[in-house]
mmCIF file of C-alpha atoms in Angstrom:
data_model
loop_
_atom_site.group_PDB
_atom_site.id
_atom_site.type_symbol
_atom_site.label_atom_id
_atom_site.label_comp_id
_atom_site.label_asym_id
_atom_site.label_seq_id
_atom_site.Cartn_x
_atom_site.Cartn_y
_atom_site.Cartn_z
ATOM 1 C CA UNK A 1176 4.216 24.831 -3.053
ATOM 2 C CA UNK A 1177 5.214 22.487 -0.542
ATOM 3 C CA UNK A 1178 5.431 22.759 3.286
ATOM 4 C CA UNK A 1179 7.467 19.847 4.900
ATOM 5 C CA UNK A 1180 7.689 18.712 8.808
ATOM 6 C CA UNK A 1181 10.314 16.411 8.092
ATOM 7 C CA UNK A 1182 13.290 17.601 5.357
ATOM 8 C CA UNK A 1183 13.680 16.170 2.440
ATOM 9 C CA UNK A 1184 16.351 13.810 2.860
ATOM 10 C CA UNK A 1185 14.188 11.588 4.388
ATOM 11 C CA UNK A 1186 12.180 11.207 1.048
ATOM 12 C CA UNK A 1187 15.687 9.594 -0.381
ATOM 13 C CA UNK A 1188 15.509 7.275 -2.779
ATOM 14 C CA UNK A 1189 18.499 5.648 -1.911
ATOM 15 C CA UNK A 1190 17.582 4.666 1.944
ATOM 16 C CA UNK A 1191 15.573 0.847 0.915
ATOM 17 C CA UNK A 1192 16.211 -1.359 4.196
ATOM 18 C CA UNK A 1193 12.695 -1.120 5.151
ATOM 19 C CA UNK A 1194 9.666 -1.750 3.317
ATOM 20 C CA UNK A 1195 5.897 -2.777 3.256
ATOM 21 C CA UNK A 1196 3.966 -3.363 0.341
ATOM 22 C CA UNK A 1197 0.324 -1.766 -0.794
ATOM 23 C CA UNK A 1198 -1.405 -4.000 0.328
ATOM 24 C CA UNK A 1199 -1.860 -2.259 3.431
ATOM 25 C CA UNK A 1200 -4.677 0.184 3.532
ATOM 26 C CA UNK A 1201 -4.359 3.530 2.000
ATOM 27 C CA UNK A 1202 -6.860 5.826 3.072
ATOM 28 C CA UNK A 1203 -7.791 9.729 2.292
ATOM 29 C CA UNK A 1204 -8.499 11.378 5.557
ATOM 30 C CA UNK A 1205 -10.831 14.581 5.516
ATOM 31 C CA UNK A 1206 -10.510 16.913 7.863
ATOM 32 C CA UNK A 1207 -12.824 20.025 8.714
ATOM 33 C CA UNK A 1208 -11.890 22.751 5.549
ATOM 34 C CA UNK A 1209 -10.983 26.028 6.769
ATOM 35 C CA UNK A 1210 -12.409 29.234 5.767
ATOM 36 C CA UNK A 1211 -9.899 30.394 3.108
ATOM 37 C CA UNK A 1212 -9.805 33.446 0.777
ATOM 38 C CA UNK A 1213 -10.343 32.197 -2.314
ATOM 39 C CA UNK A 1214 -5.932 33.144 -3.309
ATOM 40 C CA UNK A 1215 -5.042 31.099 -0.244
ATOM 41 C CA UNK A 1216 -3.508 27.574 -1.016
ATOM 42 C CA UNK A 1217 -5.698 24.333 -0.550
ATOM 43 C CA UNK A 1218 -3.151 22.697 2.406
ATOM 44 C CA UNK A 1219 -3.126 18.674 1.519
ATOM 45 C CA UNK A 1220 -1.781 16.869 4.618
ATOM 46 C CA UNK A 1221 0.107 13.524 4.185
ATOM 47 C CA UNK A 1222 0.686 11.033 7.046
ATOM 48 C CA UNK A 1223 3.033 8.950 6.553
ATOM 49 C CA UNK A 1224 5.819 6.758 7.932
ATOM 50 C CA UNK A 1225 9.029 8.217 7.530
ATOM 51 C CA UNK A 1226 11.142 6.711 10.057
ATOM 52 C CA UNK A 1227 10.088 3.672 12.914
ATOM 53 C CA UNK A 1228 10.504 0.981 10.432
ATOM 54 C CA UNK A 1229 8.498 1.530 7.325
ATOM 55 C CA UNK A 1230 10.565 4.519 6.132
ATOM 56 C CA UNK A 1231 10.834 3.918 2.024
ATOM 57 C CA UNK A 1232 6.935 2.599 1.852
ATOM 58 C CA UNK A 1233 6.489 6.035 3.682
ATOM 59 C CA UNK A 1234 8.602 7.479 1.259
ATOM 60 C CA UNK A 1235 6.807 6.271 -1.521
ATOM 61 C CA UNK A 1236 3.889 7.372 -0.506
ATOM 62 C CA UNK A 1237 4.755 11.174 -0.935
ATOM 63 C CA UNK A 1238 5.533 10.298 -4.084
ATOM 64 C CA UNK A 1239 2.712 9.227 -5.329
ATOM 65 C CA UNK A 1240 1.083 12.242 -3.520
ATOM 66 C CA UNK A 1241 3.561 14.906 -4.381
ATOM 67 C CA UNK A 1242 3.511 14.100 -8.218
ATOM 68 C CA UNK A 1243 -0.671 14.474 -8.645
ATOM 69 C CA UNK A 1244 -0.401 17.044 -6.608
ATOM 70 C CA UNK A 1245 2.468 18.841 -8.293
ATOM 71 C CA UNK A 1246 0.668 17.995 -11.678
ATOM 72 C CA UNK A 1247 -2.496 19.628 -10.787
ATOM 73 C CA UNK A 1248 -0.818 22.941 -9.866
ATOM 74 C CA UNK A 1249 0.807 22.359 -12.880
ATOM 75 C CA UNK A 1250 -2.481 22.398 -15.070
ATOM 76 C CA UNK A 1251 -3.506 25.975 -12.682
ATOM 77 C CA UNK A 1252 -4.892 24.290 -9.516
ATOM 78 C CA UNK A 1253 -8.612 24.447 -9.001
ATOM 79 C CA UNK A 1254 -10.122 28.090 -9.297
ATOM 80 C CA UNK A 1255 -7.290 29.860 -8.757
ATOM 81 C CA UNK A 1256 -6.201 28.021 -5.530
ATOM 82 C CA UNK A 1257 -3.004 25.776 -5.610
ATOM 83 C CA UNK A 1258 -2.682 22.896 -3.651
ATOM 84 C CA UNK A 1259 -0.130 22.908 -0.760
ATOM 85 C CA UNK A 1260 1.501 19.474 0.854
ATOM 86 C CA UNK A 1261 2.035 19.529 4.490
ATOM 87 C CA UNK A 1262 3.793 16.597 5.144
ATOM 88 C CA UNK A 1263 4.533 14.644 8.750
ATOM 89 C CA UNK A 1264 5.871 11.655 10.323
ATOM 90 C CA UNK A 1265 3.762 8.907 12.239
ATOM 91 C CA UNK A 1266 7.004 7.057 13.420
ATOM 92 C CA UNK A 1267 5.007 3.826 12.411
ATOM 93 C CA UNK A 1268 3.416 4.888 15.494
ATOM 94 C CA UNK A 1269 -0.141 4.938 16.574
ATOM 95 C CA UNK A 1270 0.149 7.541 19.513
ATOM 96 C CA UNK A 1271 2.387 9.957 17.121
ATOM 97 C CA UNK A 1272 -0.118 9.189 14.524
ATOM 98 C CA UNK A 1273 -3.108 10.309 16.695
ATOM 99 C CA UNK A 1274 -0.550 13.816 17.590
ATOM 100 C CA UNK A 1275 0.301 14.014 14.087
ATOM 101 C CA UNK A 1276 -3.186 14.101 12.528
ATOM 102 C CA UNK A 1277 -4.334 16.841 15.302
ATOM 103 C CA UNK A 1278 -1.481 18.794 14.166
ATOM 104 C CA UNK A 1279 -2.320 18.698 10.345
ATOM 105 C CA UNK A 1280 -5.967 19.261 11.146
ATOM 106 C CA UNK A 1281 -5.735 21.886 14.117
ATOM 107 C CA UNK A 1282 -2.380 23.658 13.559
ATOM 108 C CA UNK A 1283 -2.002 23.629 9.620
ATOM 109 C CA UNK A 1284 -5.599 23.565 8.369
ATOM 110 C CA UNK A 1285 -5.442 21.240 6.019
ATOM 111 C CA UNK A 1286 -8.746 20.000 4.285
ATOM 112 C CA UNK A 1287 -7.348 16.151 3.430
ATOM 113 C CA UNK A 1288 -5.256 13.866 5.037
ATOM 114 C CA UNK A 1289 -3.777 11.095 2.683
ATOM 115 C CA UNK A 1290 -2.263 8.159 4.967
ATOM 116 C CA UNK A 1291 -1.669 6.425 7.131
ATOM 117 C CA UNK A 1292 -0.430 3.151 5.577
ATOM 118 C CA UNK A 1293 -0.420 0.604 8.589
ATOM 119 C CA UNK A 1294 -3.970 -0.401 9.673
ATOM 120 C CA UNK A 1295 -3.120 -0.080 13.267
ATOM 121 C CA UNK A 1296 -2.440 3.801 13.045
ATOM 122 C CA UNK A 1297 -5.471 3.931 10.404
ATOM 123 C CA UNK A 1298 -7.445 2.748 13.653
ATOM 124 C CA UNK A 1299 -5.509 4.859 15.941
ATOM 125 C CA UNK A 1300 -7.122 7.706 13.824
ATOM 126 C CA UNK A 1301 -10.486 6.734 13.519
ATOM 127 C CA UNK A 1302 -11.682 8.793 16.985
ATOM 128 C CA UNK A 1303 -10.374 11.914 15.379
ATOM 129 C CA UNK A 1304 -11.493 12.112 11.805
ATOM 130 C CA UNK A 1305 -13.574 10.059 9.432
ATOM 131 C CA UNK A 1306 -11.880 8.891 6.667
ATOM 132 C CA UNK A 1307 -12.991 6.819 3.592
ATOM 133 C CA UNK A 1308 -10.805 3.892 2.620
ATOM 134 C CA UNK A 1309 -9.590 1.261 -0.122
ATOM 135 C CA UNK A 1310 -9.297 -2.117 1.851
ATOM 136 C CA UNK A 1311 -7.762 -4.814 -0.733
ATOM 137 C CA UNK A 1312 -7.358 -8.534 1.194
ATOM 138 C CA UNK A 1313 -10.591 -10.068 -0.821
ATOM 139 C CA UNK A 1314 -9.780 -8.311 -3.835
ATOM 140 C CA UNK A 1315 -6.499 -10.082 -3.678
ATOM 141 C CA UNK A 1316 -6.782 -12.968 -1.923
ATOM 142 C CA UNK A 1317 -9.559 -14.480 -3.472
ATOM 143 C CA UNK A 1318 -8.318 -15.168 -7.127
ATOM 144 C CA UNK A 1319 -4.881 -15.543 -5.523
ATOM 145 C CA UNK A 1320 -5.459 -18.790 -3.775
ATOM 146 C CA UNK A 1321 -6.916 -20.291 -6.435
ATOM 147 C CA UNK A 1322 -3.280 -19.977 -8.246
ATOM 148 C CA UNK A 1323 -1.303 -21.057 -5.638
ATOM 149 C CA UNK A 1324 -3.195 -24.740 -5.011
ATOM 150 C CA UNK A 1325 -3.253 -24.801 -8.464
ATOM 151 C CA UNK A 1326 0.686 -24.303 -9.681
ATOM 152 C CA UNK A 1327 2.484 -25.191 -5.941
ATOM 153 C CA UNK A 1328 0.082 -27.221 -4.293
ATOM 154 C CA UNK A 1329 -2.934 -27.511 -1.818
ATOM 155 C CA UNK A 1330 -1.421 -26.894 2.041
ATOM 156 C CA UNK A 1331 -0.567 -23.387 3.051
ATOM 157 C CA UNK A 1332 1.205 -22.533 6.546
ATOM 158 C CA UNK A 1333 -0.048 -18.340 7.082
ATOM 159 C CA UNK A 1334 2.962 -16.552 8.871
ATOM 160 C CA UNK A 1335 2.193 -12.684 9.695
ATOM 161 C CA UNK A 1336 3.029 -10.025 11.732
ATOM 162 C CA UNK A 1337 1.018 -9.318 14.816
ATOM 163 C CA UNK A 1338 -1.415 -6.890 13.525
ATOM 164 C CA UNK A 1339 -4.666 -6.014 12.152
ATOM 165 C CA UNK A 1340 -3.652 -6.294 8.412
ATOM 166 C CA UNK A 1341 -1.968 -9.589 8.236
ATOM 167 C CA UNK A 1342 -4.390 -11.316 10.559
ATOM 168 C CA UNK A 1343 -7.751 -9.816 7.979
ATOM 169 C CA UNK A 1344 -5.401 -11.257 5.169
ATOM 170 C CA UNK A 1345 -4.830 -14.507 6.594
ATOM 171 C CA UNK A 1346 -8.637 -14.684 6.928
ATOM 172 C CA UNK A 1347 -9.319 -14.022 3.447
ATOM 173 C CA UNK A 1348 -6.063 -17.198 3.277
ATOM 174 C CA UNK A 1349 -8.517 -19.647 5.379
ATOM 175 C CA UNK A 1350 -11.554 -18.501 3.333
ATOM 176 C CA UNK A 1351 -10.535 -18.857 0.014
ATOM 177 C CA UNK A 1352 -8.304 -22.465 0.790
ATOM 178 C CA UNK A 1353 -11.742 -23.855 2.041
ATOM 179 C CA UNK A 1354 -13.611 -22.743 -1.053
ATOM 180 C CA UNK A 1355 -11.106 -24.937 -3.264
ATOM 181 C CA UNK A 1356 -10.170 -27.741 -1.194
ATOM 182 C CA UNK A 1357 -6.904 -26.384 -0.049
ATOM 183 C CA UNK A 1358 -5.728 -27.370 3.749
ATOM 184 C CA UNK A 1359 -4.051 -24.851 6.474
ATOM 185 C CA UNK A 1360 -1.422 -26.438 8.114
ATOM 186 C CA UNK A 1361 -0.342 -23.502 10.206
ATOM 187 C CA UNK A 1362 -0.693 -20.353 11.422
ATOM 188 C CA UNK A 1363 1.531 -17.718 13.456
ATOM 189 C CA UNK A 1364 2.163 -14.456 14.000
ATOM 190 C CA UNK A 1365 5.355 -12.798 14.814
ATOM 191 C CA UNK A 1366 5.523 -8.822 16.919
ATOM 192 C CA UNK A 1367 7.779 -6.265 15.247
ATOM 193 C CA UNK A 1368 11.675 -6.451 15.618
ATOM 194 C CA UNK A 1369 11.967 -10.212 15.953
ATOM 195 C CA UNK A 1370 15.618 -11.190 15.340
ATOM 196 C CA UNK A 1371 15.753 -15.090 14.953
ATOM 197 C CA UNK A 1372 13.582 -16.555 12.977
ATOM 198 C CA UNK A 1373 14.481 -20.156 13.421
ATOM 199 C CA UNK A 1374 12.035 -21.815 15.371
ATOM 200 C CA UNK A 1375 9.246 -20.375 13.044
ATOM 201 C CA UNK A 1376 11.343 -21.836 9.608
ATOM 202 C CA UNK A 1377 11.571 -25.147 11.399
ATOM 203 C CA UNK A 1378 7.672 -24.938 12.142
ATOM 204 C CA UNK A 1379 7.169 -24.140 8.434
ATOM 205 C CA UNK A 1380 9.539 -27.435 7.521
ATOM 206 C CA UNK A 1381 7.819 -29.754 9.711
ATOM 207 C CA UNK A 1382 4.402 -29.025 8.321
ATOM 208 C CA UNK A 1383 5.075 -30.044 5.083
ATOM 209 C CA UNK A 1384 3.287 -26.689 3.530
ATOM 210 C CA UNK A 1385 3.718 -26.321 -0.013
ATOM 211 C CA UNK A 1386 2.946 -22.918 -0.270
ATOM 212 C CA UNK A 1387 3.837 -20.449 2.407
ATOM 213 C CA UNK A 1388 1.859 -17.399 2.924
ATOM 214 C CA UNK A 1389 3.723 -14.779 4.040
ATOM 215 C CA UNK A 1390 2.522 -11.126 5.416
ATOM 216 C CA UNK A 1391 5.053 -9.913 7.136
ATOM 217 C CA UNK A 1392 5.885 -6.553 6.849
ATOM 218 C CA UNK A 1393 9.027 -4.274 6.968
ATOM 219 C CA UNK A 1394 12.826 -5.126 7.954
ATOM 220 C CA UNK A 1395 11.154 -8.055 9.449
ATOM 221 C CA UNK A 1396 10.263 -9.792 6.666
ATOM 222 C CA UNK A 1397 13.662 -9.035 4.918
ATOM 223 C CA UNK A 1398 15.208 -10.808 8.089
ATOM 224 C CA UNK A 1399 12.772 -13.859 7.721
ATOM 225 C CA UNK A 1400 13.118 -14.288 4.180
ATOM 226 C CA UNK A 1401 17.093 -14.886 4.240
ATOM 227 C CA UNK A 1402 16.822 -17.057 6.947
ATOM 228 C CA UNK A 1403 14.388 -19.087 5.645
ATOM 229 C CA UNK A 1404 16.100 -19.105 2.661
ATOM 230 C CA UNK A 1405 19.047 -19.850 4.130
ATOM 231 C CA UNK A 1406 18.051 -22.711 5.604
ATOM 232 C CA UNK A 1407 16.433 -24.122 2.680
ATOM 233 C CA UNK A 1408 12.977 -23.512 2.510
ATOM 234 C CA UNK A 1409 12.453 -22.419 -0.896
ATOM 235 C CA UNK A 1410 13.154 -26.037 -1.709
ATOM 236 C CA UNK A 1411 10.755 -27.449 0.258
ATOM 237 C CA UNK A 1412 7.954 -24.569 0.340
ATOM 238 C CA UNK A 1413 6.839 -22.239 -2.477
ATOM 239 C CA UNK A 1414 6.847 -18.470 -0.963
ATOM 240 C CA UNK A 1415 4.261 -16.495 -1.682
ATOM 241 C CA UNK A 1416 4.163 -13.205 0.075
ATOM 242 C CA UNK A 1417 1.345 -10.648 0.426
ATOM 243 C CA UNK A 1418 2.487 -7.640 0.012
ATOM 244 C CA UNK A 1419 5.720 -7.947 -1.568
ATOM 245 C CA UNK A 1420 6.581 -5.442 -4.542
ATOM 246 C CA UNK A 1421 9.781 -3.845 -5.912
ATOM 247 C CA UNK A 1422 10.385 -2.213 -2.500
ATOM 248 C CA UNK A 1423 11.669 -5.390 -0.996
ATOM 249 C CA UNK A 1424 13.681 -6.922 -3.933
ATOM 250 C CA UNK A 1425 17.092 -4.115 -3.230
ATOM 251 C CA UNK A 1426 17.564 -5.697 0.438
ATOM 252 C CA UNK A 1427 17.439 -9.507 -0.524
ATOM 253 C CA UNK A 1428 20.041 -11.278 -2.882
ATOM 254 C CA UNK A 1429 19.458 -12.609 -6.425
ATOM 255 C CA UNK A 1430 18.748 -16.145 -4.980
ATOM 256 C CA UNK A 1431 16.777 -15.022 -1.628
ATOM 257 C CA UNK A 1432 14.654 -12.997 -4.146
ATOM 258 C CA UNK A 1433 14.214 -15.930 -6.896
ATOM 259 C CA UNK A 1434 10.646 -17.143 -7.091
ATOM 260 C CA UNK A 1435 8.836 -15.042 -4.735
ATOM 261 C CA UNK A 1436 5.353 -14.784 -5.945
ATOM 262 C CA UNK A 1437 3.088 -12.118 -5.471
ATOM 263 C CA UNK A 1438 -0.292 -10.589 -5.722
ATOM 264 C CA UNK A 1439 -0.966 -6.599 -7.020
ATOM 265 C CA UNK A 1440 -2.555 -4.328 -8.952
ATOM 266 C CA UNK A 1441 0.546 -3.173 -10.488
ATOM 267 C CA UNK A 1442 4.040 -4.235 -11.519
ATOM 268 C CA UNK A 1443 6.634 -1.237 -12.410
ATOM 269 C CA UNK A 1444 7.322 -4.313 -15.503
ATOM 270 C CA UNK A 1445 4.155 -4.782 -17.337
ATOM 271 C CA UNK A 1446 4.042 -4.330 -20.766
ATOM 272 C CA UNK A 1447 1.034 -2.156 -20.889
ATOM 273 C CA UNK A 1448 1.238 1.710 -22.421
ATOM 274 C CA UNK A 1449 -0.485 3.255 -19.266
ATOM 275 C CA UNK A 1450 2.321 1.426 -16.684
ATOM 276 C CA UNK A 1451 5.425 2.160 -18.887
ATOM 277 C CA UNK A 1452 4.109 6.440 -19.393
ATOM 278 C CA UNK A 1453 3.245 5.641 -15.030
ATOM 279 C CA UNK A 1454 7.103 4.197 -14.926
ATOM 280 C CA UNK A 1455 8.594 7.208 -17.098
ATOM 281 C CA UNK A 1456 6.768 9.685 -15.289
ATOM 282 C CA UNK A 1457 7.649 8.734 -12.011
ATOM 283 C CA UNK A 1458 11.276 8.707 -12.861
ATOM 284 C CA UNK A 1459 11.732 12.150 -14.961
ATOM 285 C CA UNK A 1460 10.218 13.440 -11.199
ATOM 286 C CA UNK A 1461 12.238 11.386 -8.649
ATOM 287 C CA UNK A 1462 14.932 9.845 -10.689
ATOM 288 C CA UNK A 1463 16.014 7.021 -12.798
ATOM 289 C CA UNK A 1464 16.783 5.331 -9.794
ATOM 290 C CA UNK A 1465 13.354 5.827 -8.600
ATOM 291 C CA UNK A 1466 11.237 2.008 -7.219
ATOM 292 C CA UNK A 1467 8.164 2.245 -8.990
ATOM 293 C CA UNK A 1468 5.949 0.021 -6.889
ATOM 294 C CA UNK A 1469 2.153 -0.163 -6.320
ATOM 295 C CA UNK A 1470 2.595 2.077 -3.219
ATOM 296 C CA UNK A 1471 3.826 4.603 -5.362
ATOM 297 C CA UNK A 1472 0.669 3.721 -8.035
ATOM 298 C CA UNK A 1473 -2.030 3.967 -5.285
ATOM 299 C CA UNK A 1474 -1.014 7.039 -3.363
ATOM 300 C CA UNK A 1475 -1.138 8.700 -6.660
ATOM 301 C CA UNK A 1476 -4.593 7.725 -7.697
ATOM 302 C CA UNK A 1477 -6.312 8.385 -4.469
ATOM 303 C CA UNK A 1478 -4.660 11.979 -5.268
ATOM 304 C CA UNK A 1479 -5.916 12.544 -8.240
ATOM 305 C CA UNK A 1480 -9.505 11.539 -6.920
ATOM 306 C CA UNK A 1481 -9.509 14.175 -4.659
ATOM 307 C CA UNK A 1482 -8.012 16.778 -6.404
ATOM 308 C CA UNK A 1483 -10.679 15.959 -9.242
ATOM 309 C CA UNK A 1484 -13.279 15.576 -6.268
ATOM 310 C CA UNK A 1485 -12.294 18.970 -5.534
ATOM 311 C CA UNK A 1486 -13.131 20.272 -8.496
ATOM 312 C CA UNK A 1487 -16.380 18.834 -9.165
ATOM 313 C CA UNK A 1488 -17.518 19.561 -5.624
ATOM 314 C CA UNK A 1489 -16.630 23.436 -6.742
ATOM 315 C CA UNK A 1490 -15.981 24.270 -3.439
ATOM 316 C CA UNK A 1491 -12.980 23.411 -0.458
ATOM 317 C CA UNK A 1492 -16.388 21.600 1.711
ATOM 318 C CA UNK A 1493 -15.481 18.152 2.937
ATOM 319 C CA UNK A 1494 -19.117 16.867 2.585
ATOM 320 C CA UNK A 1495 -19.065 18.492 -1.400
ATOM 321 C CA UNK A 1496 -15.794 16.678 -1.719
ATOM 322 C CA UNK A 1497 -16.656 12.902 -0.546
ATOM 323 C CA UNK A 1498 -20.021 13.243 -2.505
ATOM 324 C CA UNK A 1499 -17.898 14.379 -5.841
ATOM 325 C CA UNK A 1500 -14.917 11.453 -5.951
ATOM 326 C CA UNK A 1501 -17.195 8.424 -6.900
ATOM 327 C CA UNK A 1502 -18.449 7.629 -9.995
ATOM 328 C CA UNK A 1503 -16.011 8.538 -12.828
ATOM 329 C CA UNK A 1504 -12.806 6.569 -14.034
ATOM 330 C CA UNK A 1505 -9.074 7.688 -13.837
ATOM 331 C CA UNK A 1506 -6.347 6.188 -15.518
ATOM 332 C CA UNK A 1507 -4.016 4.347 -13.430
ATOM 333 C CA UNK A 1508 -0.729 2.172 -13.898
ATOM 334 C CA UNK A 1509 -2.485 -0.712 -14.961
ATOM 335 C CA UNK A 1510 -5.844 0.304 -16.263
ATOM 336 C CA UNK A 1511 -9.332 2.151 -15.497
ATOM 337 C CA UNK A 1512 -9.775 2.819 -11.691
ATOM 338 C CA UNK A 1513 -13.135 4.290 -10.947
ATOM 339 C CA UNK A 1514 -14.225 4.539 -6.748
ATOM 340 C CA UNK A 1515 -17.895 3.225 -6.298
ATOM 341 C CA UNK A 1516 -20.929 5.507 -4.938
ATOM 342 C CA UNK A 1517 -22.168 3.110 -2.439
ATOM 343 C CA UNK A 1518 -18.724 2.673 -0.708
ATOM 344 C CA UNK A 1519 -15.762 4.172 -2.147
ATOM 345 C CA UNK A 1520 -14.357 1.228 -2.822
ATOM 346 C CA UNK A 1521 -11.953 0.559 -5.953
ATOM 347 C CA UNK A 1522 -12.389 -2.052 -8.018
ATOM 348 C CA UNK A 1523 -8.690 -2.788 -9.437
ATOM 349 C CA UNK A 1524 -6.784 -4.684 -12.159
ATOM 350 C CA UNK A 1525 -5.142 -7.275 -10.177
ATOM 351 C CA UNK A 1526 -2.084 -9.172 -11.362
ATOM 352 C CA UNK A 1527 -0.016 -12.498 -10.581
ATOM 353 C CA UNK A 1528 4.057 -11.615 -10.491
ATOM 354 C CA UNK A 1529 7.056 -13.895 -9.993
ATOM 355 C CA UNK A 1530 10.788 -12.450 -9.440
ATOM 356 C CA UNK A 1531 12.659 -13.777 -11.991
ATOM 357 C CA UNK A 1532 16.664 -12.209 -11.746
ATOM 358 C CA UNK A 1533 15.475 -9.359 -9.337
ATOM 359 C CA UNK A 1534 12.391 -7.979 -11.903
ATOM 360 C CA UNK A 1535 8.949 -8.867 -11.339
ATOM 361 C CA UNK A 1536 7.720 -10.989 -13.922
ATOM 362 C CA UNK A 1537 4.447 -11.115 -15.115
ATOM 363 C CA UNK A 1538 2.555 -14.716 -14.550
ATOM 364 C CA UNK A 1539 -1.324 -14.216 -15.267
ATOM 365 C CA UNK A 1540 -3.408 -11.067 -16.092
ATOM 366 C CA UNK A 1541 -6.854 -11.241 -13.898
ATOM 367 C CA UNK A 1542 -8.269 -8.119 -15.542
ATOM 368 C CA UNK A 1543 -10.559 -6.487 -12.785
ATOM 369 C CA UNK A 1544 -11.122 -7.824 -10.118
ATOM 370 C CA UNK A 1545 -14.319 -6.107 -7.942
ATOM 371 C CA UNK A 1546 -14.033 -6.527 -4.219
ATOM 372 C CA UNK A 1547 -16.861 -7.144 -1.746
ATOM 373 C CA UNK A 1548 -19.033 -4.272 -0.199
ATOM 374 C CA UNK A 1549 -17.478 -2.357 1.937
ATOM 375 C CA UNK A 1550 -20.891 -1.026 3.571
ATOM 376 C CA UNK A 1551 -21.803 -2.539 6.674
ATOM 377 C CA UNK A 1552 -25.443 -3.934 7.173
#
């Protein structure tokens, strides 16, 4: 069963100017449980960004929610109950994310909130319900660095957009270029809905980076990345960009899309059994046509947590429910995902891609990859 506050056509596959990748934070929000009758439905909200910008990351999202969710109602639910998605729109908006997630917790009831995806409407949201959360910029960054000095060479220019994400990212950047010798020759940030690009490209040029690490997200980026193209950067500058997945590759042309490299923990390509079954299964759902990206991957597994959560906890109680998601493995795209006790962090199998003629080809395995503590003190 499935309640929506926005219809489905928004969820369309076939809508891919705007992207972000999963980089960004996902987080499960959850919110006070109601006092149901044991027959009622378990109501799942998910906050996402289905229009201001980030529209098919936001639609990927669902996805990934809407399958484990459809698959454990499938298997019978949890004691009787089913699980029931209510699903709204944060605009890509802080203030509508703060009126969205009263809604979901105050109007509908739900007992979990699964988004946002930016970090600035993750903060936005903080006041009004505790959340736990899967932050990734170490558990990237730091074997990713390493690679790039390596295979493109040892001066980076960072170029994000004007928010919390991309400026923890670029941090992680500075950190890990220090720690092998690597050099920063620049560093700028960009707001949303920036048109012309070209002072920024010739900034790039006259640095003489050979590596350019890029985190900007959305239609943005799209717009960046064929103007620097265009202007010959690629030549000059390898571009590696933070965040980048499948989402992005339908709005850029064979050669704008040529050589991007990329950080993730999954790849809708890789030749393992668990992300070609992840692939399949996606698709039988949502379509052939369906981008399998890491969004899609990570929304999905922070599902199946708390549906799984639920059930151990043996009760719709938020406290039972955080308590009962750590500890135990799950099987994601690209292998074993298990959230820790001390901070519900996941520690992830993290990849290396390339696009090679618009597929994401695979360049080095890192195997798992644990991230720093996430507790504070």
């Amino acid at each position: 069963m499935t309640s929506t506050r926005a219809t489905d056509r928004s969820f369309s596959a076939s809508r891919r100017r705007l992207l972000q990748g999963a980089a960004s934070t996902t987080a499960l929000a959850l919110a006070v449980p109601s006092l149901a009758r044991a027959a009622e439905p378990i109501k799942v909200g998910v906050l996402q960004p289905l229009s201001g910008g980030l529209e098919n990351l936001g639609q990927q999202g669902v996805q990934g929610t809407r399958l484990a969710i459809e698959e454990a109602n499938e298997a019978g639910g949890v004691r009787g109950r089913r699980f029931e998605l209510v699903i709204a729109d944060d605009k890509t908006d802080p203030k509508t994310a703060v009126e969205r997630t009263r809604e979901l917790i105050q109007r509908d009831r739900v007992v979990a909130i699964f988004g946002p995806v930016t970090s600035a409407n993750r903060d936005a949201i903080q006041p009004t319900i505790e959340r736990f959360k899967t932050p990734l910029s170490e558990q990237w960054v730091s074997p990713f660095v390493p690679f790039l000095k390596q295979s493109y060479g040892d001066t980076f220019y960072m170029f994000g957009s004007d928010y919390v994400w991309p400026r923890k990212m670029n941090e992680a950047v500075r950190r890990a270029a220090e720690q092998v010798g690597g050099k920063i020759v620049g560093e700028e940030y960009t707001p949303f809905g920036v048109k012309d690009f070209t002072s920024t490209v010739r900034k790039i040029e006259q640095s003489g980076a050979k590596v350019l690490v890029l985190d900007v997200v959305g239609a943005d980026a799209i717009t960046f990345v064929k103007q620097f193209v265009a202007a010959g950067g690629k030549a000059k500058t390898k571009l590696a960009w933070l965040g980048y997945s499948e989402n992005y590759i339908p709005g850029l042309t064979r050669d704008e899309s040529e050589g991007i490299v990329t950080v993730a923990n999954f790849t809708s390509t890789l030749d393992k059994p668990e992300a070609k079954a992840f692939v399949a299964k996606v698709r039988k759902r949502f379509g052939e046509g369906a981008i399998v990206s890491n969004t899609v991957d990570a929304h999905y597994m922070l599902t199946r947590f708390f549906v799984e959560g639920v059930k151990r906890a043996g009760a719709v109680d938020r406290e039972k429910i955080i308590d009962s998601v750590t500890g135990f493995p799950l099987q994601s795209g690209n292998g074993m995902v298990r959230l820790r006790p001390d901070d519900r962090h996941a520690d992830l199998n993290v990849v290396i891609a390339e696009t090679r003629d618009r597929r994401q080809v695979l360049l080095k395995d890192l195997g798992l990859v644990k991230a720093q503590s996430q507790c504070k003190g």
